[in-house]
Coordinates of C-alpha atoms and ligand atoms in Angstrom, one line a residue:
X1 CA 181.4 128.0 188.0
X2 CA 182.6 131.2 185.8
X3 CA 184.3 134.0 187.9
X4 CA 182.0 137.2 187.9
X5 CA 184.1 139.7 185.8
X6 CA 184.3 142.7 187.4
X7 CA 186.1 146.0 185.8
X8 CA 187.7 148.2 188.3
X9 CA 187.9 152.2 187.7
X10 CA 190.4 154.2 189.2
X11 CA 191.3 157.7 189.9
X12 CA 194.5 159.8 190.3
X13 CA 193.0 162.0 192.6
X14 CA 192.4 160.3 195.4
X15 CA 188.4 159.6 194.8
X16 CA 188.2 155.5 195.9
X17 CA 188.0 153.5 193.3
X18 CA 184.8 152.0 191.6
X19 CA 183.9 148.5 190.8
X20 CA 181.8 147.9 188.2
X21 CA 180.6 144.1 187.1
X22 CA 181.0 143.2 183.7
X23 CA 177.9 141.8 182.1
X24 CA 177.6 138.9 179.1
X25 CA 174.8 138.6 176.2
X26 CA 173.9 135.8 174.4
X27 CA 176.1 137.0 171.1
X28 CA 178.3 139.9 171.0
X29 CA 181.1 142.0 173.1
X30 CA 180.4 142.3 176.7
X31 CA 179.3 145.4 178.2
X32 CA 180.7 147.2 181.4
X33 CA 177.5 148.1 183.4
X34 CA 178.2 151.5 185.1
X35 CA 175.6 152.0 187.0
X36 CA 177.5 152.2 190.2
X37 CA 179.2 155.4 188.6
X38 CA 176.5 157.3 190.2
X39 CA 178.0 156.8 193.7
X40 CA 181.1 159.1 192.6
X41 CA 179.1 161.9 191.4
X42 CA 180.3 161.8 188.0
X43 CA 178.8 160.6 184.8
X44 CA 180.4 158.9 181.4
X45 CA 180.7 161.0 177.8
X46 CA 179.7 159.1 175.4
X47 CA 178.6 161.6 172.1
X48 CA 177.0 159.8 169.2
X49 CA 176.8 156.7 171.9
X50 CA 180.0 155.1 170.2
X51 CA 180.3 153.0 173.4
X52 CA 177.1 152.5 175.3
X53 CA 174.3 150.3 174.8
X54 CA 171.3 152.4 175.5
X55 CA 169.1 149.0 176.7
X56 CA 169.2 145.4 176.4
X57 CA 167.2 144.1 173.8
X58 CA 166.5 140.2 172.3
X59 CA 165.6 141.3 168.7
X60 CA 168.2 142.1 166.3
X61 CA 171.8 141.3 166.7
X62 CA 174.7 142.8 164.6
X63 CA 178.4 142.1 164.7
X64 CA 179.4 144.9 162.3
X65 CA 183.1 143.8 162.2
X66 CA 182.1 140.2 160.9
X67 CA 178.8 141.9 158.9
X68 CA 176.1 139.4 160.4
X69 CA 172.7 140.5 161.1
X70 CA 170.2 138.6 162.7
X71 CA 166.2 138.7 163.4
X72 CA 165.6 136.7 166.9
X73 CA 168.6 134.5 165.7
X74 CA 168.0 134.1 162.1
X75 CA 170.2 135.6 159.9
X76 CA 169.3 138.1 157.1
X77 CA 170.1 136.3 154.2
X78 CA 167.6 133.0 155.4
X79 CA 165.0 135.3 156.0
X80 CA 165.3 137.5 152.8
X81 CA 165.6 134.5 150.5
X82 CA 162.5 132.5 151.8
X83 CA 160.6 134.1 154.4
X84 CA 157.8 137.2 153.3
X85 CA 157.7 140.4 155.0
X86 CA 154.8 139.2 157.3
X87 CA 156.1 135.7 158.6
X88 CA 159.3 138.4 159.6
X89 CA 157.1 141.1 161.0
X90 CA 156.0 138.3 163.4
X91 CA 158.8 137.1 164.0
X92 CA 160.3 140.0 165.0
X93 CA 157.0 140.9 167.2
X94 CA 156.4 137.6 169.1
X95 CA 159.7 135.9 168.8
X96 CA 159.0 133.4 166.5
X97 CA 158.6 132.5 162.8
X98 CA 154.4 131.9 163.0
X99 CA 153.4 128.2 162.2
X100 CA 151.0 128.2 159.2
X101 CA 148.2 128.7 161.3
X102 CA 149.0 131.5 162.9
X103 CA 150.5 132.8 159.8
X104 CA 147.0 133.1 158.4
X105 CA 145.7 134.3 161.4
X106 CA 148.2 137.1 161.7
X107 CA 147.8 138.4 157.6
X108 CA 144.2 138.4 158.5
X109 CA 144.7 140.4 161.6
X110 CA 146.7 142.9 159.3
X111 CA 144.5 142.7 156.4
X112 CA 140.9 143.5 158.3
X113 CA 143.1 147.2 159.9
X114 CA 144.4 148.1 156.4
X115 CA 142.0 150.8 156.0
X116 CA 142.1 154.1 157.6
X117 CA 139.8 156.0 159.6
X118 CA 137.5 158.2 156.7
X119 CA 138.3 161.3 158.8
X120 CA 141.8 160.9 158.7
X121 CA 141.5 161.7 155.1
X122 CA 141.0 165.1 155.7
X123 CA 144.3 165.5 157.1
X124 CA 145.6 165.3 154.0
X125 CA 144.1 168.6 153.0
X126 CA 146.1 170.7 155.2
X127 CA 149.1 170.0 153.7
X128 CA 150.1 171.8 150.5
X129 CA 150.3 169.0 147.8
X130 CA 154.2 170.4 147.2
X131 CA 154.8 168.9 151.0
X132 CA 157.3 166.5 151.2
X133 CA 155.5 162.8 152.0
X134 CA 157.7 162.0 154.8
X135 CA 156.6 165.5 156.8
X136 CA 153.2 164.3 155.8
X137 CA 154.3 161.1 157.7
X138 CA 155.2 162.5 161.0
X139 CA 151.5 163.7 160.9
X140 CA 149.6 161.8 160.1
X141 CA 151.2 158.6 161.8
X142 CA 151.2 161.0 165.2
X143 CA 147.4 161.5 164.1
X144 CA 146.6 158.1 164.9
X145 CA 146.6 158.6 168.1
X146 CA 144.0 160.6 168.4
X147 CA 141.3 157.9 166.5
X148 CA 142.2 155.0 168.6
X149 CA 141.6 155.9 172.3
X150 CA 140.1 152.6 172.8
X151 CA 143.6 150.6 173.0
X152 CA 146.0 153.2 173.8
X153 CA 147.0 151.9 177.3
X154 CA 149.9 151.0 177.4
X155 CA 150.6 148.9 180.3
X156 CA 148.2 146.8 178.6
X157 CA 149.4 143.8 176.8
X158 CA 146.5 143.5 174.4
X159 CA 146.2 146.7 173.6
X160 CA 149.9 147.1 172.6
X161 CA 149.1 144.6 170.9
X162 CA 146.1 146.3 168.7
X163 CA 148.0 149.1 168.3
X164 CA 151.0 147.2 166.9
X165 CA 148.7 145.5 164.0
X166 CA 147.2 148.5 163.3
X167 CA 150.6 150.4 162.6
X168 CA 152.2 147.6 160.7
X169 CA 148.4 147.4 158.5
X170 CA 148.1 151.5 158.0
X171 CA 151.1 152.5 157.5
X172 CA 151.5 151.4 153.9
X173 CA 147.9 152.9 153.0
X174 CA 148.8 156.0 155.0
X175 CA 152.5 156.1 152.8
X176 CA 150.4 155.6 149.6
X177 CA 148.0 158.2 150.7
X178 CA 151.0 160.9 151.0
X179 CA 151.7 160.0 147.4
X180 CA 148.6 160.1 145.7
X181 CA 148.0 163.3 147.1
X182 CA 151.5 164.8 146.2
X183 CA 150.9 163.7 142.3
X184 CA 147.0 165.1 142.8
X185 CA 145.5 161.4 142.4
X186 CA 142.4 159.6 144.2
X187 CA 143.2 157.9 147.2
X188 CA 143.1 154.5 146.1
X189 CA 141.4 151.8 149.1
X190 CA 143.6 149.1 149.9
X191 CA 142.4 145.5 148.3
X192 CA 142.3 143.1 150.5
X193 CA 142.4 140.1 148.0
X194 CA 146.2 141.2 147.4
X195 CA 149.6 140.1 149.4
X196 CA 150.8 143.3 151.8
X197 CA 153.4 144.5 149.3
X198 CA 151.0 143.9 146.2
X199 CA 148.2 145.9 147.9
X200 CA 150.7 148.9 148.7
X201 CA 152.1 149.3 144.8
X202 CA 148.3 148.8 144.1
X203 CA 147.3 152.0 146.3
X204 CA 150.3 153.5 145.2
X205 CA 150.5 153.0 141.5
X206 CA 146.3 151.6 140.3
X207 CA 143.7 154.6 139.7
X208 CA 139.9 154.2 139.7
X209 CA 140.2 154.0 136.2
X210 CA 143.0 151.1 135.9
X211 CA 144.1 148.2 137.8
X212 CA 147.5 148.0 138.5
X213 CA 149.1 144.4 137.7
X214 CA 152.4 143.7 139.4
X215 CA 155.4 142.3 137.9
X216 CA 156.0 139.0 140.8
X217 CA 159.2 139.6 140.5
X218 CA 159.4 143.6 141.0
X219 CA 157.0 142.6 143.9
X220 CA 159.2 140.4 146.1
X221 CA 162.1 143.1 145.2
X222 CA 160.1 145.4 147.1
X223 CA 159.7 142.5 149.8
X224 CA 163.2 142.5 150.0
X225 CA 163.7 146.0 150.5
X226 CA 161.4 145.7 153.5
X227 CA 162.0 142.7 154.9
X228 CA 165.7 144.2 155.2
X229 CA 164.8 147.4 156.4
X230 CA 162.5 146.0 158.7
X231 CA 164.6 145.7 162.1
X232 CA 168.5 147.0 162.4
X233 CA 168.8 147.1 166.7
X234 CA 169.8 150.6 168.6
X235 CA 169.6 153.2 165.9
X236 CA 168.9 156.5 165.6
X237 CA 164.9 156.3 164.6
X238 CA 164.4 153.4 166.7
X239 CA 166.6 155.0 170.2
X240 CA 164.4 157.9 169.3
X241 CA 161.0 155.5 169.4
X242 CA 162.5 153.9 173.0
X243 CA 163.3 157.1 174.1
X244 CA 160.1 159.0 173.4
X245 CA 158.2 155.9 174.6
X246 CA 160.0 155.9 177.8
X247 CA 157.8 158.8 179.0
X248 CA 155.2 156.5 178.6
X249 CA 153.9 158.5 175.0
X250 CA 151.3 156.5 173.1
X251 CA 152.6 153.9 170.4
X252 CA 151.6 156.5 167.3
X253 CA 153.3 159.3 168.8
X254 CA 156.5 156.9 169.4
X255 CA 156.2 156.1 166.0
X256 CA 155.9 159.9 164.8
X257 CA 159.1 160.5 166.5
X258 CA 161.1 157.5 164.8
X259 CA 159.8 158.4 161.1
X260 CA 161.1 162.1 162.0
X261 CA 165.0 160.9 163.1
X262 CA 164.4 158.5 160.2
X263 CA 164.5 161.2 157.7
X264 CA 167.9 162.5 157.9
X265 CA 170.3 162.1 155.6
X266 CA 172.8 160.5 157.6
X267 CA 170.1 157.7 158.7
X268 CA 166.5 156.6 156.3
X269 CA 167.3 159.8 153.9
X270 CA 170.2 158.3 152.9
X271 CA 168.9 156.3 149.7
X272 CA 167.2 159.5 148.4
X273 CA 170.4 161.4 149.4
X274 CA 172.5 158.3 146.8
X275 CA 170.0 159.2 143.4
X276 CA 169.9 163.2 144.7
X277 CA 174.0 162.8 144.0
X278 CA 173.9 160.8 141.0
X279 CA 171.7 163.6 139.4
X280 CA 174.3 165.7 140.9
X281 CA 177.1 163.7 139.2
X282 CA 175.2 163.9 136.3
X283 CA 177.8 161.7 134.1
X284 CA 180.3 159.2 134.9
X285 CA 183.0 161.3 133.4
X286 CA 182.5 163.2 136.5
X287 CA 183.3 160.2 138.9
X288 CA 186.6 160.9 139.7
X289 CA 186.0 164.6 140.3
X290 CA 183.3 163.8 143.2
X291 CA 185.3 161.0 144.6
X292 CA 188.7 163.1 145.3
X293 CA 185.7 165.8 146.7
X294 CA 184.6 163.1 149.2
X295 CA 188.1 162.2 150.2
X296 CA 188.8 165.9 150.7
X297 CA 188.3 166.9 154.3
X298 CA 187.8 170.1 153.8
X299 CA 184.6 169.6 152.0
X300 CA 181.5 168.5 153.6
X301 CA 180.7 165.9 150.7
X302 CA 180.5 162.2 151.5
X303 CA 179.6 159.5 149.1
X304 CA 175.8 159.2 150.4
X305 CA 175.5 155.1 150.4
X306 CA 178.8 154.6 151.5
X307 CA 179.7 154.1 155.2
X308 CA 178.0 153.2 158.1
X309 CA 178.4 153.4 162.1
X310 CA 178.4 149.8 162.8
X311 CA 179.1 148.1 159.9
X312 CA 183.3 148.0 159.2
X313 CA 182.8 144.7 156.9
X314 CA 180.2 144.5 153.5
X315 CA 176.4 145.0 155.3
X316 CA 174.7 142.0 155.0
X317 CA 171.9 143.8 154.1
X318 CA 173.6 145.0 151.0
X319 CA 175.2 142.1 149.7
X320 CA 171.6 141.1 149.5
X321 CA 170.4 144.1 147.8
X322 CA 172.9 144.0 145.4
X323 CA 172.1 140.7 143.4
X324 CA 168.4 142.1 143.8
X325 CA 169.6 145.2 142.4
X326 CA 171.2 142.8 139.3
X327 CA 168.2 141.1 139.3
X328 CA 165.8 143.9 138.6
X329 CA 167.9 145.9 136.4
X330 CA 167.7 142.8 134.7
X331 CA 164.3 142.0 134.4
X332 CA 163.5 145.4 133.7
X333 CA 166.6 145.5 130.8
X334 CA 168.2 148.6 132.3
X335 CA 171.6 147.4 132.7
X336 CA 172.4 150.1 130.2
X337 CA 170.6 152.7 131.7
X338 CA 173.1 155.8 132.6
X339 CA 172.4 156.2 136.3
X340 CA 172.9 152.7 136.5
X341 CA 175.9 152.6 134.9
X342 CA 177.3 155.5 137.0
X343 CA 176.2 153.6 140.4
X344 CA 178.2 150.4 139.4
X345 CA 181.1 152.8 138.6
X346 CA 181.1 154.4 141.6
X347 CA 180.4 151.4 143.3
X348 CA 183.3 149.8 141.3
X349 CA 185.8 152.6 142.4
X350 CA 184.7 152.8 146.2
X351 CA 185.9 149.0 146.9
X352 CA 189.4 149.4 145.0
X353 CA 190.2 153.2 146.4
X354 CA 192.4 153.2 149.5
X355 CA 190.5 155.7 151.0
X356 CA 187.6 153.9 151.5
X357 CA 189.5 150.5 152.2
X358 CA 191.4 152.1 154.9
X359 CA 188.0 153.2 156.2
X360 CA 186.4 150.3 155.7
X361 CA 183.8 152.2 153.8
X362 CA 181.6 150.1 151.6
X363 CA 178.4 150.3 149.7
X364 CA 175.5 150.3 152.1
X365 CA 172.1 148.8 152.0
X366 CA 170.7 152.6 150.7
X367 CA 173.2 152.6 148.0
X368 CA 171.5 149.8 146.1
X369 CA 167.8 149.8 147.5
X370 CA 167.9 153.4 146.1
X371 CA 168.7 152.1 142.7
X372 CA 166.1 149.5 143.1
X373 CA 163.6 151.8 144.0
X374 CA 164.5 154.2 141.2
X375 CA 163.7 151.1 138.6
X376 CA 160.6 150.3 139.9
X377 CA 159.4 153.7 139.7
X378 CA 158.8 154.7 143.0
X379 CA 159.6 158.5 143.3
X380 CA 162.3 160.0 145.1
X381 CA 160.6 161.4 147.8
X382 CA 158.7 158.3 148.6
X383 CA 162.4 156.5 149.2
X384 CA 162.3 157.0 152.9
X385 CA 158.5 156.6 153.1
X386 CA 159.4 153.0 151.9
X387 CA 161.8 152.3 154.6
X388 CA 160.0 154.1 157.2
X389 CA 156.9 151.4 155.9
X390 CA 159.4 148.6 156.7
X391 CA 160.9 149.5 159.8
X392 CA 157.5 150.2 161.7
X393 CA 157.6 146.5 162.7
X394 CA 160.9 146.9 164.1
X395 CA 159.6 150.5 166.0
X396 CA 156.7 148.7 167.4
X397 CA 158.6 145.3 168.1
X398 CA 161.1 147.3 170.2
X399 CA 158.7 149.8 171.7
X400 CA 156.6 147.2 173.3
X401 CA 160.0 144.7 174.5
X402 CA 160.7 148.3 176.4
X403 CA 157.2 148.6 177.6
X404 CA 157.7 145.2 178.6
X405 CA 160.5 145.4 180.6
X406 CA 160.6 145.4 184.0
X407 CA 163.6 147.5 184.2
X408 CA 161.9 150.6 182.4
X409 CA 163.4 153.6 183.1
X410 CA 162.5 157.3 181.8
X411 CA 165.7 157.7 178.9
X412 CA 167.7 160.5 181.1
X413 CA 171.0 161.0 179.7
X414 CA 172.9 163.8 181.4
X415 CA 175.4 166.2 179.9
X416 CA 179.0 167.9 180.3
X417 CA 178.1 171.3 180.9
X418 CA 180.2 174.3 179.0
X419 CA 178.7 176.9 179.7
X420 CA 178.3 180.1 181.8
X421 CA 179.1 179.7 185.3
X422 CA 176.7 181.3 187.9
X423 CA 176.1 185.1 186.6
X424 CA 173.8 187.8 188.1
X425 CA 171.4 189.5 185.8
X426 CA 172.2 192.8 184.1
X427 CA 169.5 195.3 183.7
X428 CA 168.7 196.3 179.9
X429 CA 170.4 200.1 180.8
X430 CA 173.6 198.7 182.0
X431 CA 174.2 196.2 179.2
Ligands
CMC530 N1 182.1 159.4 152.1 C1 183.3 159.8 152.4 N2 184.0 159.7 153.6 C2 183.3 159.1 154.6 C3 182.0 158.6 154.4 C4 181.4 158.8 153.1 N3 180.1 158.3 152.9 N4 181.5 158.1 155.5 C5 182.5 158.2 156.4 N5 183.6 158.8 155.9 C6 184.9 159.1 156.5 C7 184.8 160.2 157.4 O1 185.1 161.5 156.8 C8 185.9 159.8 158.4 O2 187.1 160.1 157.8 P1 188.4 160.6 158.8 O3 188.7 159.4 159.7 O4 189.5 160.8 157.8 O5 187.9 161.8 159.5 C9 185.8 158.3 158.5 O6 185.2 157.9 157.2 C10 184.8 157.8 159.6 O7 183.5 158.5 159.5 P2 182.6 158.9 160.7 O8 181.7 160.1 160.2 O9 183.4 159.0 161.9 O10 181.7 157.6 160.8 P3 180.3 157.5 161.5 O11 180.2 156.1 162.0 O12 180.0 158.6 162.5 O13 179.2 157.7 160.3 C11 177.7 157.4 158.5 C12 178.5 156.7 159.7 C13 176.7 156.3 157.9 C14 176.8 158.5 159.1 C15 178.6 157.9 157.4 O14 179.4 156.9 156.9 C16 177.9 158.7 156.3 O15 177.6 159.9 156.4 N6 177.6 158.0 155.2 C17 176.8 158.5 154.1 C18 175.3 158.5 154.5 C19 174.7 157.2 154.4 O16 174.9 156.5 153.4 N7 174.0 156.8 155.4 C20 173.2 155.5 155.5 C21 173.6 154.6 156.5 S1 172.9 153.0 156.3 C22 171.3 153.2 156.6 C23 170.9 153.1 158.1 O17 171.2 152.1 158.7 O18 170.3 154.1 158.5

């Protein structure tokens, strides 16, 4: 039988030492579980959690040194050449790729919630059409809570269950929705004759008075870009979703919270942030000038699509996106097209500088998913809407394994504290 690996902390102080078991996952490093450090009084600092794992979880694995990611075992790549952003939405909800039955079963259960409530339309309205779609997100995706009382317990499997199909069916329309208000359009229904992707380019890009016909292949690119997006483990929008749902707050309002850390820069807003800096760039004469700027520590630039916390080996994600990236400008014969151009460069000059070698800094998924989205027309502020459509799944997928778990604990973290020690109050007059 395997010894029990324990890891033993000690002090110089005198405090007694502290034994704290080492535990094993399926894949990956193992993790030292420190929950005996309670006993001493003293807690771990861990900013930016660059050594803790918040929870243990059986969806998504990384290993960000070899660049592997997998959905319940199956790596990216399988999944984003042959399987469609439903059969993974399933997957990564029950565990399992669906048999053809239950596939059919499931895109019905999706299909018959696409629509929203008529009421929630109004919403819309107080928002000034200027508003930028992703705050128009956070509301009305915390909205939903208050139109479907009837399945909001959640200590009830079936009703997480509702409210899961009902998030992965309305977000799209409510993302389209944000749109077609911004640009002053009709809302346009969703049509449930059409494939999930196809029905959201129809409700975003079809008017009352024209249909909107789909290029197959522009559709699956947009598959892609959401079957990628849709899961990536611990971070930041989805730690926020387990964290908020820890309270025991309602799915929609869990989901709120994620699209809201989802829209930082440094996370969802990154592919807007990559064509926002190729405008800046403006011409790839300018190239070298804004890549000595990012290597500059002194100035708060960064190559936005570059980099990311986990990933110290080519993203999986974006090897992927890159041949779709080919594959589009192709299709759509924009090899030539100047912002193109200037991304390969850049792209070009990233992977040869030392800077970013050393750093292990290469192109990320948002690097090329923004260029992708840029060619098939979707708006720039829409560009985190997108991603915020495909990582619902993963929201709700985690949200209910947490809900699930018998081990759920209110997310507590506790804090060095630098402040003022104890002080007596000063009245106004002596101040
Ligand atoms: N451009 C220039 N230098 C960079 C960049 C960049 N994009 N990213 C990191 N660095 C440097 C950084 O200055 C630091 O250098 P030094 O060691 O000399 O101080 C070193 O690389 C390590 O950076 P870090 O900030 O400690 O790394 P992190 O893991 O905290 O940050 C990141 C990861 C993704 C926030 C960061 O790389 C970044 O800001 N990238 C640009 C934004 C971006 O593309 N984000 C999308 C991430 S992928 C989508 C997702 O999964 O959400």
């Amino acid at each position: 039988m395997e010894k029990k690996r324990i890891a033993t902390l000690s002090f110089n102080d005198g405090t007694p030492s502290v034994e704290l078991p080492i535990l094993s996952g399926t894949l990956g490093p193992d993790v030292i579980d420190i929950r005996n450090l309670a006993k001493t009084g003293m807690f771990t600092y861990d900013p930016g959690y660059l050594s803790t794992a918040s929870c243990n979880s059986g969806i998504t694995y990384i290993d960000g040194e070899a660049g592997h990611l997998y959905y319940r075992g199956y790596p990216i790549e399988q999944l984003a050449e042959k399987a469609g952003f439903l059969e993974v939405s399933h997957l990564l909800l029950y565990g399992d790729l669906p048999t053809q039955q239950k596939k059919e079963e499931f895109e019905r259960k999706i299909k018959y919630r696409t629509m929203v409530h008529d009421q929630l339309m109004t919403f819309y309205k107080g928002f000034r059409r200027d508003a930028h779609p992703m705050a128009v997100m956070v509301g009305v995706v915390g909205a939903l809570s208050a139109f479907y009382h009837d399945s909001l317990d959640i200590n009830n499997p079936e009703h997480r269950e509702i409210s899961a199909l009902r998030l992965i069916a309305k977000v799209p329309t409510i993302a389209a929705m944000c749109y077609k208000y911004n640009i002053g359009h009709p809302f346009m229904y969703p049509n449930n004759e059409l494939g999930y992707v196809e029905n959201f380019l129809h409700m975003m890009f079809a008017t009352p008075c024209e249909p909107y016909h789909a290029n197959p292949k522009l559709v699956r690119a947009l598959e892609r870009i959401f079957i990628l997006h849709a899961d990536h483990e611990q971070n930041a929008s989805t730690s926020t979703v387990r964290l908020a749902g820890s309270s025991g707050a309602n799915p929609f309002a869990c989901v709120a919270a994620g699209i809201a850390a989802l829209w930082g820069p440094a996370h969802g807003g990154a592919n807007e942030a990559v064509l926002k800096m190729l405008d800046e760039i403006g011409d790839i004469s300018q190239i070298p000038k804004f890549v000595a700027r990012a290597k500059d520590r002194n100035d708060p630039f960064r190559l936005m699509g570059f980099g990311h916390r986990v990933y110290k080996n080519m993203d999986p994600r974006a090897k992927v996106m890159r041949e779709t990236c080919y594959e589009v400008l192709t299709e759509l014969g924009l090899q030539n097209d100047k912002m193109f151009e200037m991304a390969m460069e850049l792209e070009r000059i990233a992977l040869q500088d030392e800077y970013f070698i050393e750093r292990k800094l290469y192109p990320n998924v948002d690097f090329y998913s923004g260029i992708v989205l840029r060619a098939l027309k979707v708006p720039l502020n829409m560009f985190t809407v997108i991603f915020a459509i495909a990582r619902t799944i993963g929201w709700i997928s985690q949200w209910n394994e947490m809900i699930s778990d018998s081990e759920r604990k209110i997310g507590r973290p506790r804090q060095l504290y630098l402040g003022q020690k104890r002080r007596d109050f000063v009245p106004i007059s002596e101040r």
